Coordinates of N, CA and C in Angstrom, one line a residue:
Chain L
G1 N -24.9 -8.5 -11.7 CA -23.6 -8.3 -11.0 C -23.2 -6.9 -10.9
E2 N -22.1 -6.6 -10.3 CA -21.6 -5.2 -10.0 C -21.3 -4.5 -11.3
N3 N -21.7 -3.2 -11.3 CA -21.4 -2.3 -12.5 C -20.8 -1.1 -11.9
V4 N -19.7 -0.7 -12.5 CA -19.0 0.6 -12.0 C -18.9 1.5 -13.2
E5 N -19.5 2.7 -13.0 CA -19.4 3.8 -14.0 C -18.5 4.9 -13.5
Q6 N -17.6 5.3 -14.4 CA -16.6 6.3 -14.1 C -16.7 7.5 -15.1
H7 N -16.6 8.7 -14.5 CA -16.7 9.9 -15.3 C -15.7 11.0 -14.7
P8 N -15.2 11.8 -15.6 CA -15.3 11.8 -17.0 C -14.3 10.8 -17.6
S9 N -14.4 10.6 -18.9 CA -13.4 9.7 -19.6 C -12.1 10.4 -19.8
T10 N -12.1 11.7 -20.0 CA -10.9 12.5 -20.2 C -11.1 13.7 -19.4
L11 N -9.9 14.2 -18.8 CA -9.9 15.4 -18.0 C -8.6 16.1 -18.2
S12 N -8.7 17.4 -18.4 CA -7.5 18.2 -18.7 C -7.6 19.4 -17.7
V13 N -6.5 19.5 -16.9 CA -6.5 20.6 -15.9 C -5.1 21.3 -16.0
Q14 N -5.1 22.6 -15.5 CA -3.9 23.3 -15.4 C -3.1 22.9 -14.2
E15 N -1.8 22.8 -14.4 CA -0.9 22.5 -13.2 C -1.2 23.4 -12.1
G16 N -1.4 22.7 -10.9 CA -1.7 23.5 -9.7 C -3.1 23.5 -9.3
D17 N -4.0 23.2 -10.3 CA -5.4 23.1 -10.1 C -5.8 21.8 -9.5
S18 N -7.1 21.6 -9.1 CA -7.5 20.3 -8.6 C -8.2 19.5 -9.7
A19 N -8.2 18.2 -9.5 CA -8.9 17.3 -10.4 C -9.8 16.4 -9.6
V20 N -11.0 16.2 -10.1 CA -12.0 15.3 -9.5 C -12.5 14.3 -10.4
I21 N -12.5 13.0 -10.0 CA -13.0 11.9 -10.9 C -14.1 11.2 -10.0
K22 N -15.2 10.9 -10.7 CA -16.3 10.3 -9.9 C -16.7 8.9 -10.4
C23 N -17.1 8.1 -9.5 CA -17.6 6.8 -9.9 C -18.9 6.4 -9.1
T24 N -19.7 5.6 -9.8 CA -20.9 5.1 -9.1 C -20.8 3.6 -9.2
Y25 N -21.4 2.9 -8.2 CA -21.4 1.4 -8.3 C -22.9 0.9 -8.0
S26 N -23.1 -0.3 -8.3 CA -24.5 -0.8 -8.3 C -24.8 -1.8 -7.1
D27 N -23.7 -2.5 -6.7 CA -23.9 -3.5 -5.6 C -23.8 -2.9 -4.2
S28 N -24.9 -2.8 -3.5 CA -24.9 -2.2 -2.2 C -24.1 -2.9 -1.2
A29 N -23.7 -4.2 -1.5 CA -22.9 -5.0 -0.6 C -21.4 -4.7 -0.7
S30 N -21.0 -3.9 -1.8 CA -19.6 -3.6 -2.0 C -19.1 -2.9 -0.8
N31 N -17.9 -3.2 -0.3 CA -17.3 -2.6 0.8 C -15.8 -2.2 0.7
Y32 N -15.3 -2.2 -0.5 CA -13.9 -1.9 -0.8 C -13.8 -1.2 -2.1
F33 N -13.2 0.0 -2.1 CA -13.2 0.9 -3.2 C -11.7 1.4 -3.5
P34 N -11.0 0.8 -4.3 CA -9.6 1.2 -4.6 C -9.5 2.1 -5.8
W35 N -8.5 2.9 -5.9 CA -8.2 3.7 -7.0 C -6.8 3.3 -7.5
Y36 N -6.7 3.1 -8.8 CA -5.4 2.7 -9.4 C -5.0 3.8 -10.4
K37 N -3.7 4.0 -10.5 CA -3.1 4.9 -11.5 C -2.3 4.1 -12.5
Q38 N -2.5 4.3 -13.8 CA -1.7 3.6 -14.8 C -1.0 4.6 -15.7
E39 N 0.3 4.7 -15.5 CA 1.1 5.6 -16.4 C 1.2 4.9 -17.8
L40 N 1.6 5.7 -18.8 CA 1.6 5.1 -20.1 C 2.6 4.0 -20.2
G41 N 2.1 2.8 -20.7 CA 3.0 1.7 -20.9 C 3.3 0.9 -19.6
K42 N 2.7 1.3 -18.5 CA 3.1 0.7 -17.2 C 1.9 -0.1 -16.6
R43 N 2.2 -0.7 -15.5 CA 1.1 -1.5 -14.8 C 0.2 -0.6 -14.0
P44 N -1.0 -0.9 -13.7 CA -1.8 -0.2 -12.8 C -1.3 -0.3 -11.4
Q45 N -1.2 0.8 -10.6 CA -0.7 0.7 -9.2 C -1.7 1.4 -8.3
L46 N -1.9 0.8 -7.2 CA -2.9 1.4 -6.2 C -2.3 2.7 -5.6
I47 N -3.2 3.7 -5.6 CA -2.8 5.0 -5.0 C -3.5 5.3 -3.7
I48 N -4.7 4.8 -3.6 CA -5.5 5.0 -2.4 C -6.7 4.1 -2.4
D49 N -7.1 3.7 -1.3 CA -8.4 2.9 -1.2 C -9.2 3.3 0.0
I50 N -10.4 2.9 0.0 CA -11.3 3.3 1.1 C -12.3 2.1 1.3
R51 N -12.5 1.8 2.6 CA -13.5 0.8 2.9 C -14.8 1.4 3.4
S52 N -15.8 0.7 3.4 CA -17.2 1.2 3.6 C -17.4 1.8 5.0
N53 N -16.5 1.5 5.9 CA -16.8 2.0 7.3 C -16.3 3.4 7.5
V54 N -15.7 4.0 6.5 CA -15.3 5.4 6.6 C -15.8 6.2 5.4
G55 N -16.0 7.5 5.6 CA -16.5 8.3 4.5 C -15.5 9.1 3.7
E56 N -14.3 9.2 4.3 CA -13.2 10.0 3.6 C -11.9 9.5 4.0
K57 N -10.9 9.6 3.1 CA -9.5 9.2 3.4 C -8.6 10.1 2.6
K58 N -7.5 10.5 3.3 CA -6.6 11.4 2.6 C -5.2 11.0 2.7
D59 N -4.4 11.2 1.7 CA -3.0 10.8 1.7 C -2.3 11.9 0.9
Q60 N -1.8 12.9 1.6 CA -1.1 14.0 1.0 C -2.0 14.8 0.0
R61 N -1.7 14.8 -1.3 CA -2.5 15.5 -2.2 C -3.7 14.8 -2.7
I62 N -3.9 13.5 -2.3 CA -4.9 12.7 -2.8 C -5.9 12.4 -1.7
A63 N -7.2 12.5 -2.1 CA -8.3 12.1 -1.1 C -9.4 11.4 -1.9
V64 N -10.0 10.5 -1.1 CA -11.2 9.8 -1.7 C -12.4 10.0 -0.7
T65 N -13.5 10.2 -1.3 CA -14.8 10.3 -0.5 C -15.7 9.2 -0.9
L66 N -16.5 8.7 0.0 CA -17.5 7.7 -0.3 C -18.8 8.0 0.3
N67 N -19.8 7.9 -0.5 CA -21.2 8.1 -0.1 C -22.0 6.8 -0.3
K68 N -22.1 6.0 0.7 CA -22.7 4.7 0.6 C -24.2 4.8 0.2
T69 N -24.9 5.8 0.7 CA -26.3 5.9 0.5 C -26.5 6.1 -1.0
A70 N -25.7 7.0 -1.6 CA -25.9 7.3 -3.0 C -25.1 6.3 -3.9
K71 N -24.3 5.5 -3.3 CA -23.4 4.5 -4.0 C -22.5 5.2 -5.0
H72 N -21.8 6.3 -4.5 CA -20.8 6.8 -5.3 C -19.6 7.2 -4.5
F73 N -18.4 7.3 -5.2 CA -17.2 7.6 -4.6 C -16.4 8.5 -5.5
S74 N -15.5 9.3 -5.0 CA -14.8 10.2 -5.8 C -13.3 10.3 -5.4
L75 N -12.5 10.6 -6.4 CA -11.0 10.8 -6.2 C -10.8 12.3 -6.4
H76 N -10.1 12.9 -5.4 CA -9.7 14.3 -5.5 C -8.2 14.4 -5.5
I77 N -7.6 15.1 -6.5 CA -6.2 15.4 -6.5 C -6.0 16.9 -6.4
T78 N -5.3 17.4 -5.4 CA -5.1 18.8 -5.3 C -3.7 19.2 -5.7
E79 N -3.5 20.5 -6.1 CA -2.2 21.0 -6.5 C -1.5 20.0 -7.5
T80 N -2.3 19.8 -8.6 CA -1.8 18.8 -9.6 C -0.4 19.2 -10.2
Q81 N 0.3 18.1 -10.5 CA 1.6 18.2 -11.1 C 1.7 17.4 -12.3
P82 N 2.7 17.8 -13.2 CA 2.8 17.0 -14.5 C 2.8 15.5 -14.3
E83 N 3.5 15.0 -13.2 CA 3.6 13.6 -13.0 C 2.3 12.9 -12.6
D84 N 1.2 13.7 -12.4 CA -0.1 13.2 -12.1 C -0.8 12.7 -13.4
S85 N -0.2 13.1 -14.6 CA -0.8 12.7 -15.8 C -0.8 11.2 -16.0
A86 N -1.9 10.6 -16.2 CA -2.0 9.1 -16.3 C -3.5 8.8 -16.5
V87 N -3.7 7.5 -16.6 CA -5.1 7.0 -16.6 C -5.4 6.5 -15.2
Y88 N -6.6 6.9 -14.7 CA -7.0 6.6 -13.3 C -8.2 5.6 -13.4
F89 N -8.2 4.6 -12.6 CA -9.3 3.6 -12.6 C -9.8 3.5 -11.2
C90 N -11.2 3.6 -11.1 CA -11.8 3.3 -9.8 C -12.2 1.8 -9.9
A91 N -12.5 1.2 -8.8 CA -13.0 -0.1 -8.7 C -13.8 -0.4 -7.5
A92 N -14.6 -1.4 -7.5 CA -15.4 -1.8 -6.4 C -15.4 -3.3 -6.3
N93 N -15.4 -3.8 -5.1 CA -15.4 -5.3 -5.0 C -16.8 -5.8 -5.1
T94 N -17.0 -7.0 -5.5 CA -18.3 -7.6 -5.5 C -18.3 -8.8 -4.7
L95 N -19.3 -9.1 -3.9 CA -19.3 -10.2 -3.0 C -20.3 -11.3 -3.5
Q96 N -20.8 -11.1 -4.7 CA -21.6 -12.1 -5.3 C -20.8 -13.1 -5.9
G97 N -20.8 -14.3 -5.3 CA -19.9 -15.4 -5.8 C -18.5 -15.1 -5.2
A98 N -17.5 -15.5 -6.0 CA -16.1 -15.2 -5.5 C -15.8 -13.8 -5.5
Q99 N -15.1 -13.3 -4.5 CA -14.8 -11.9 -4.5 C -13.9 -11.4 -5.6
K100 N -14.2 -10.3 -6.2 CA -13.4 -9.8 -7.3 C -13.6 -8.3 -7.4
L101 N -12.7 -7.6 -8.1 CA -12.8 -6.2 -8.4 C -13.4 -6.0 -9.7
V102 N -14.4 -5.0 -9.8 CA -14.9 -4.6 -11.0 C -14.4 -3.1 -11.2
F103 N -13.8 -2.9 -12.4 CA -13.2 -1.6 -12.6 C -14.1 -0.7 -13.5
G104 N -13.9 0.6 -13.2 CA -14.5 1.6 -14.1 C -13.8 1.7 -15.4
Q105 N -14.3 2.5 -16.3 CA -13.8 2.6 -17.6 C -12.5 3.4 -17.8
G106 N -12.1 4.0 -16.7 CA -10.8 4.8 -16.7 C -11.0 6.3 -17.1
T107 N -10.2 7.1 -16.5 CA -10.2 8.6 -16.8 C -8.7 8.9 -17.2
R108 N -8.6 9.5 -18.4 CA -7.3 9.9 -18.8 C -7.1 11.4 -18.3
L109 N -6.2 11.6 -17.4 CA -6.0 12.9 -16.8 C -4.7 13.5 -17.4
T110 N -4.9 14.7 -17.9 CA -3.7 15.4 -18.5 C -3.5 16.7 -17.7
I111 N -2.3 16.9 -17.2 CA -2.0 18.1 -16.5 C -1.2 19.0 -17.4
N112 N -1.7 20.2 -17.7 CA -1.1 21.1 -18.6 C -0.2 22.1 -17.9
P113 N 1.1 22.2 -18.3 CA 2.0 23.0 -17.6 C 1.7 24.5 -17.8
Chain B
D1 N 14.1 -7.8 -7.1 CA 13.1 -8.2 -6.1 C 11.7 -7.9 -6.6
T2 N 11.4 -8.0 -8.0 CA 10.1 -7.7 -8.5 C 9.0 -8.5 -7.9
A3 N 7.9 -7.9 -7.5 CA 6.9 -8.5 -6.8 C 6.1 -9.5 -7.7
V4 N 5.6 -9.0 -8.8 CA 4.9 -9.8 -9.8 C 5.5 -9.6 -11.1
S5 N 6.0 -10.7 -11.7 CA 6.7 -10.7 -13.0 C 5.9 -11.5 -14.0
Q6 N 6.1 -11.1 -15.3 CA 5.4 -11.8 -16.4 C 6.4 -11.9 -17.5
T7 N 6.3 -13.0 -18.3 CA 7.1 -13.2 -19.5 C 6.2 -13.8 -20.5
P8 N 6.4 -13.4 -21.8 CA 7.2 -12.3 -22.2 C 6.6 -11.0 -22.1
K9 N 7.3 -9.9 -22.3 CA 6.7 -8.5 -22.2 C 5.9 -8.2 -23.5
Y10 N 6.5 -8.7 -24.6 CA 5.8 -8.5 -25.9 C 5.7 -9.9 -26.6
L11 N 4.6 -10.0 -27.3 CA 4.3 -11.3 -28.0 C 3.6 -10.9 -29.3
V12 N 4.3 -11.2 -30.5 CA 3.7 -11.0 -31.8 C 3.6 -12.3 -32.5
T13 N 2.4 -12.7 -32.9 CA 2.2 -14.0 -33.5 C 1.1 -13.9 -34.5
Q14 N 1.0 -15.0 -35.3 CA -0.1 -15.0 -36.3 C -1.3 -15.7 -35.9
M15 N -2.4 -15.4 -36.5 CA -3.7 -16.0 -36.2 C -3.5 -17.5 -36.3
G16 N -4.2 -18.2 -35.4 CA -4.2 -19.7 -35.4 C -3.1 -20.3 -34.6
N17 N -2.1 -19.5 -34.2 CA -1.0 -20.1 -33.4 C -1.5 -20.3 -31.9
D18 N -0.7 -21.0 -31.2 CA -0.9 -21.2 -29.7 C 0.3 -20.5 -29.0
K19 N 0.0 -19.8 -27.9 CA 1.0 -19.1 -27.2 C 0.7 -19.2 -25.7
S20 N 1.8 -19.0 -24.9 CA 1.6 -19.0 -23.4 C 2.3 -17.8 -22.8
I21 N 1.7 -17.3 -21.7 CA 2.3 -16.2 -20.9 C 2.4 -16.8 -19.5
K22 N 3.6 -16.4 -18.9 CA 3.9 -16.9 -17.6 C 3.9 -15.8 -16.6
C23 N 3.5 -16.1 -15.4 CA 3.4 -15.1 -14.3 C 3.9 -15.8 -13.0
E24 N 4.7 -15.0 -12.3 CA 5.2 -15.4 -11.0 C 5.1 -14.3 -10.0
Q25 N 4.7 -14.6 -8.7 CA 4.7 -13.6 -7.7 C 5.5 -14.1 -6.5
N26 N 6.3 -13.2 -5.9 CA 7.1 -13.6 -4.7 C 6.7 -12.9 -3.5
L27 N 5.4 -12.6 -3.4 CA 4.8 -11.9 -2.3 C 4.2 -12.8 -1.2
G28 N 4.2 -14.1 -1.6 CA 3.5 -15.0 -0.6 C 2.0 -15.0 -0.7
H29 N 1.5 -14.4 -1.7 CA 0.0 -14.2 -1.8 C -0.6 -15.5 -2.2
D30 N -1.9 -15.7 -1.7 CA -2.7 -16.9 -2.0 C -3.5 -16.8 -3.3
T31 N -3.8 -15.6 -3.8 CA -4.7 -15.4 -4.9 C -4.0 -14.7 -6.1
M32 N -4.3 -15.2 -7.3 CA -3.7 -14.7 -8.5 C -4.8 -14.5 -9.5
Y33 N -4.6 -13.5 -10.4 CA -5.6 -13.2 -11.4 C -5.0 -13.0 -12.8
W34 N -5.8 -13.1 -13.8 CA -5.5 -12.6 -15.2 C -6.5 -11.6 -15.6
Y35 N -6.0 -10.5 -16.1 CA -6.9 -9.4 -16.6 C -6.5 -9.2 -18.1
K36 N -7.5 -8.7 -18.8 CA -7.3 -8.3 -20.2 C -7.6 -6.8 -20.3
Q37 N -6.6 -6.1 -20.9 CA -6.9 -4.7 -21.1 C -6.9 -4.4 -22.6
D38 N -8.1 -4.0 -23.1 CA -8.2 -3.8 -24.5 C -7.7 -2.5 -25.0
S39 N -7.9 -2.2 -26.2 CA -7.3 -0.9 -26.8 C -7.9 0.3 -26.2
K40 N -9.1 0.2 -25.6 CA -9.8 1.3 -25.0 C -9.4 1.4 -23.5
K41 N -8.4 0.6 -23.1 CA -7.9 0.6 -21.7 C -8.8 0.0 -20.7
F42 N -9.9 -0.6 -21.1 CA -10.8 -1.3 -20.2 C -10.2 -2.5 -19.6
L43 N -10.1 -2.6 -18.2 CA -9.6 -3.7 -17.5 C -10.6 -4.7 -17.1
K44 N -10.5 -5.9 -17.6 CA -11.6 -6.9 -17.3 C -11.0 -8.1 -16.7
I45 N -11.5 -8.7 -15.6 CA -10.9 -9.9 -15.1 C -11.3 -11.1 -16.0
M46 N -10.4 -12.0 -16.1 CA -10.6 -13.2 -16.9 C -10.7 -14.4 -15.9
F47 N -9.7 -14.6 -15.1 CA -9.6 -15.7 -14.2 C -9.1 -15.3 -12.9
S48 N -9.4 -16.1 -11.9 CA -8.8 -16.0 -10.6 C -8.5 -17.3 -9.9
Y49 N -7.4 -17.5 -9.3 CA -7.0 -18.7 -8.6 C -6.7 -18.4 -7.2
N50 N -7.2 -19.3 -6.3 CA -6.8 -19.1 -4.9 C -6.2 -20.5 -4.4
N51 N -4.9 -20.4 -4.0 CA -4.2 -21.6 -3.6 C -4.4 -22.7 -4.7
K52 N -4.1 -22.4 -5.9 CA -4.1 -23.2 -7.0 C -5.4 -23.7 -7.5
E53 N -6.5 -23.2 -6.9 CA -7.8 -23.6 -7.3 C -8.5 -22.5 -8.0
L54 N -9.1 -22.8 -9.2 CA -9.9 -21.9 -10.0 C -11.1 -21.4 -9.3
I55 N -11.3 -20.1 -9.0 CA -12.4 -19.6 -8.4 C -13.3 -18.6 -9.2
I56 N -12.6 -18.0 -10.2 CA -13.4 -17.2 -11.1 C -13.0 -17.5 -12.6
N57 N -14.0 -17.7 -13.4 CA -13.9 -17.9 -14.8 C -14.9 -17.0 -15.5
E58 N -14.5 -15.9 -16.0 CA -15.5 -14.9 -16.5 C -15.9 -15.1 -17.9
T59 N -16.6 -16.2 -18.2 CA -17.1 -16.5 -19.6 C -16.0 -16.2 -20.6
V60 N -14.8 -16.7 -20.4 CA -13.7 -16.5 -21.3 C -13.8 -17.7 -22.3
P61 N -13.6 -17.5 -23.6 CA -13.6 -18.6 -24.5 C -12.7 -19.8 -24.1
N62 N -13.1 -21.0 -24.4 CA -12.3 -22.2 -24.1 C -10.9 -22.2 -24.6
R63 N -10.6 -21.3 -25.6 CA -9.3 -21.3 -26.1 C -8.3 -20.8 -25.1
F64 N -8.8 -20.1 -24.0 CA -7.9 -19.6 -23.0 C -7.9 -20.7 -21.8
S65 N -6.7 -21.1 -21.5 CA -6.7 -22.1 -20.4 C -5.6 -21.7 -19.4
P66 N -6.0 -21.3 -18.2 CA -5.0 -21.0 -17.1 C -4.6 -22.2 -16.4
K67 N -3.4 -22.1 -15.9 CA -2.8 -23.2 -15.1 C -2.0 -22.7 -14.0
S68 N -2.2 -23.2 -12.8 CA -1.5 -22.8 -11.6 C -0.8 -24.0 -11.0
P69 N 0.5 -24.2 -11.3 CA 1.3 -25.3 -10.8 C 1.5 -25.2 -9.3
D70 N 1.6 -24.0 -8.8 CA 1.7 -23.7 -7.4 C 1.2 -22.3 -7.1
K71 N 1.0 -21.9 -5.9 CA 0.3 -20.7 -5.6 C 1.1 -19.4 -6.0
A72 N 2.4 -19.6 -6.3 CA 3.2 -18.5 -6.7 C 3.2 -18.3 -8.3
H73 N 2.6 -19.2 -9.0 CA 2.7 -19.2 -10.5 C 1.3 -19.3 -11.0
L74 N 1.0 -18.5 -12.0 CA -0.2 -18.6 -12.8 C 0.1 -18.4 -14.3
N75 N -0.1 -19.4 -15.1 CA 0.2 -19.2 -16.5 C -1.0 -19.2 -17.3
L76 N -0.9 -18.6 -18.5 CA -2.1 -18.5 -19.4 C -1.7 -19.0 -20.8
H77 N -2.4 -20.1 -21.2 CA -2.2 -20.6 -22.5 C -3.4 -20.3 -23.4
I78 N -3.1 -19.8 -24.6 CA -4.1 -19.4 -25.6 C -4.0 -20.2 -26.8
N79 N -5.0 -21.0 -27.2 CA -5.0 -21.8 -28.4 C -5.6 -21.0 -29.6
S80 N -5.3 -21.3 -30.8 CA -5.9 -20.8 -32.0 C -6.2 -19.3 -31.9
L81 N -5.1 -18.6 -31.8 CA -5.2 -17.1 -31.5 C -6.0 -16.4 -32.6
E82 N -6.8 -15.4 -32.2 CA -7.6 -14.7 -33.1 C -7.2 -13.2 -33.0
L83 N -7.6 -12.4 -34.1 CA -7.2 -11.0 -34.1 C -7.7 -10.3 -32.8
G84 N -8.9 -10.7 -32.4 CA -9.6 -10.0 -31.3 C -8.9 -10.3 -29.9
D85 N -7.9 -11.2 -29.9 CA -7.2 -11.5 -28.7 C -6.1 -10.5 -28.5
S86 N -5.8 -9.7 -29.5 CA -4.8 -8.6 -29.3 C -5.2 -7.7 -28.2
A87 N -4.3 -7.5 -27.2 CA -4.6 -6.8 -26.0 C -3.3 -6.8 -25.1
V88 N -3.4 -6.1 -24.0 CA -2.4 -6.3 -23.0 C -3.0 -7.1 -21.9
Y89 N -2.2 -8.2 -21.5 CA -2.7 -9.1 -20.5 C -1.9 -8.9 -19.2
F90 N -2.6 -8.6 -18.1 CA -2.0 -8.4 -16.8 C -2.2 -9.5 -15.9
C91 N -1.2 -10.0 -15.2 CA -1.3 -10.9 -14.1 C -1.3 -10.0 -12.8
A92 N -2.0 -10.5 -11.8 CA -2.0 -9.7 -10.5 C -2.1 -10.7 -9.4
S93 N -1.8 -10.3 -8.2 CA -1.9 -11.2 -7.0 C -2.4 -10.3 -5.9
S94 N -3.1 -11.0 -4.9 CA -3.5 -10.4 -3.7 C -3.4 -11.4 -2.5
Q95 N -3.5 -10.8 -1.3 CA -3.2 -11.6 -0.2 C -4.1 -12.8 0.0
G96 N -5.4 -12.7 -0.4 CA -6.4 -13.8 -0.2 C -7.7 -13.3 -0.6
I97 N -8.7 -14.1 -0.3 CA -10.1 -13.8 -0.7 C -11.1 -13.7 0.5
S98 N -10.5 -13.8 1.7 CA -11.4 -13.7 2.9 C -12.0 -12.3 3.0
E99 N -11.3 -11.3 2.5 CA -11.8 -9.9 2.4 C -11.0 -9.3 1.2
A100 N -11.4 -8.1 0.9 CA -10.8 -7.4 -0.2 C -9.4 -6.9 0.1
Y101 N -8.5 -7.2 -0.7 CA -7.1 -6.7 -0.5 C -6.6 -6.0 -1.7
E102 N -5.5 -5.3 -1.5 CA -4.9 -4.6 -2.7 C -4.4 -5.7 -3.7
Q103 N -4.6 -5.4 -4.9 CA -4.1 -6.3 -6.0 C -2.8 -5.6 -6.5
Y104 N -1.8 -6.5 -6.7 CA -0.5 -6.0 -7.2 C -0.4 -6.6 -8.6
F105 N -0.2 -5.7 -9.6 CA -0.2 -6.1 -11.0 C 1.3 -6.3 -11.5
G106 N 1.4 -7.3 -12.4 CA 2.6 -7.5 -13.2 C 2.8 -6.4 -14.2
P107 N 3.9 -6.4 -15.0 CA 4.2 -5.4 -15.9 C 3.3 -5.5 -17.2
G108 N 2.6 -6.6 -17.4 CA 1.8 -6.7 -18.6 C 2.5 -7.4 -19.7
T109 N 1.8 -8.1 -20.6 CA 2.3 -8.7 -21.8 C 1.4 -8.2 -22.9
R110 N 2.1 -7.5 -23.8 CA 1.3 -6.9 -25.0 C 1.3 -8.0 -26.1
L111 N 0.1 -8.5 -26.3 CA -0.1 -9.6 -27.4 C -0.6 -8.9 -28.6
T112 N 0.1 -9.1 -29.7 CA -0.4 -8.7 -31.0 C -0.6 -9.9 -31.9
V113 N -1.8 -10.0 -32.4 CA -2.1 -11.1 -33.3 C -2.3 -10.6 -34.7
T114 N -1.5 -11.1 -35.7 CA -1.6 -10.5 -37.1 C -2.2 -11.5 -38.0

């Protein structure tokens, strides 16, 4: 089945700097790659997603890139702010059997003021 | 006007007890899910229902039994609770299964088994 690996598990950056989180997936049929942000004690919420027919998508300070050949995708956050501190999860859908999302292990991002 | 709601938010109980968690969505979605998030924050799908029909059962122990009385509700009943069941359980919903859609998560239920 689908396997999603996420790195790093923890990331600490200075406010204003950029943060990059990387994920790899195993199922070449996957075609949907969302990123969720989970603040402490809260629910995961979608911040950006990308489908396999595009290589990059941007929404203000957040961007996601996808390399289908290498089967990896990345989240880029620019001009980081303290409110960006959270756990970030990547995910990929699997089309083997019923469609579902397989999540990466999560990255705890800390923005230092 | 909460999109996906769960009750209770916290549940503390002893080993061997039976407990239920309820979930409701008012988004008109066809598909609902239960996820378990362990102490290491790993999010793993347990069950998925589409229009009240079970479509995913991820090798979860038989002590866990989901029930979907209608497509807006998905409840989770757990029998004979064990220490290892302690986790945060999230309900989620999405538009359908014909293609991949955004999943909307409920606020979570923190289950503590003592």
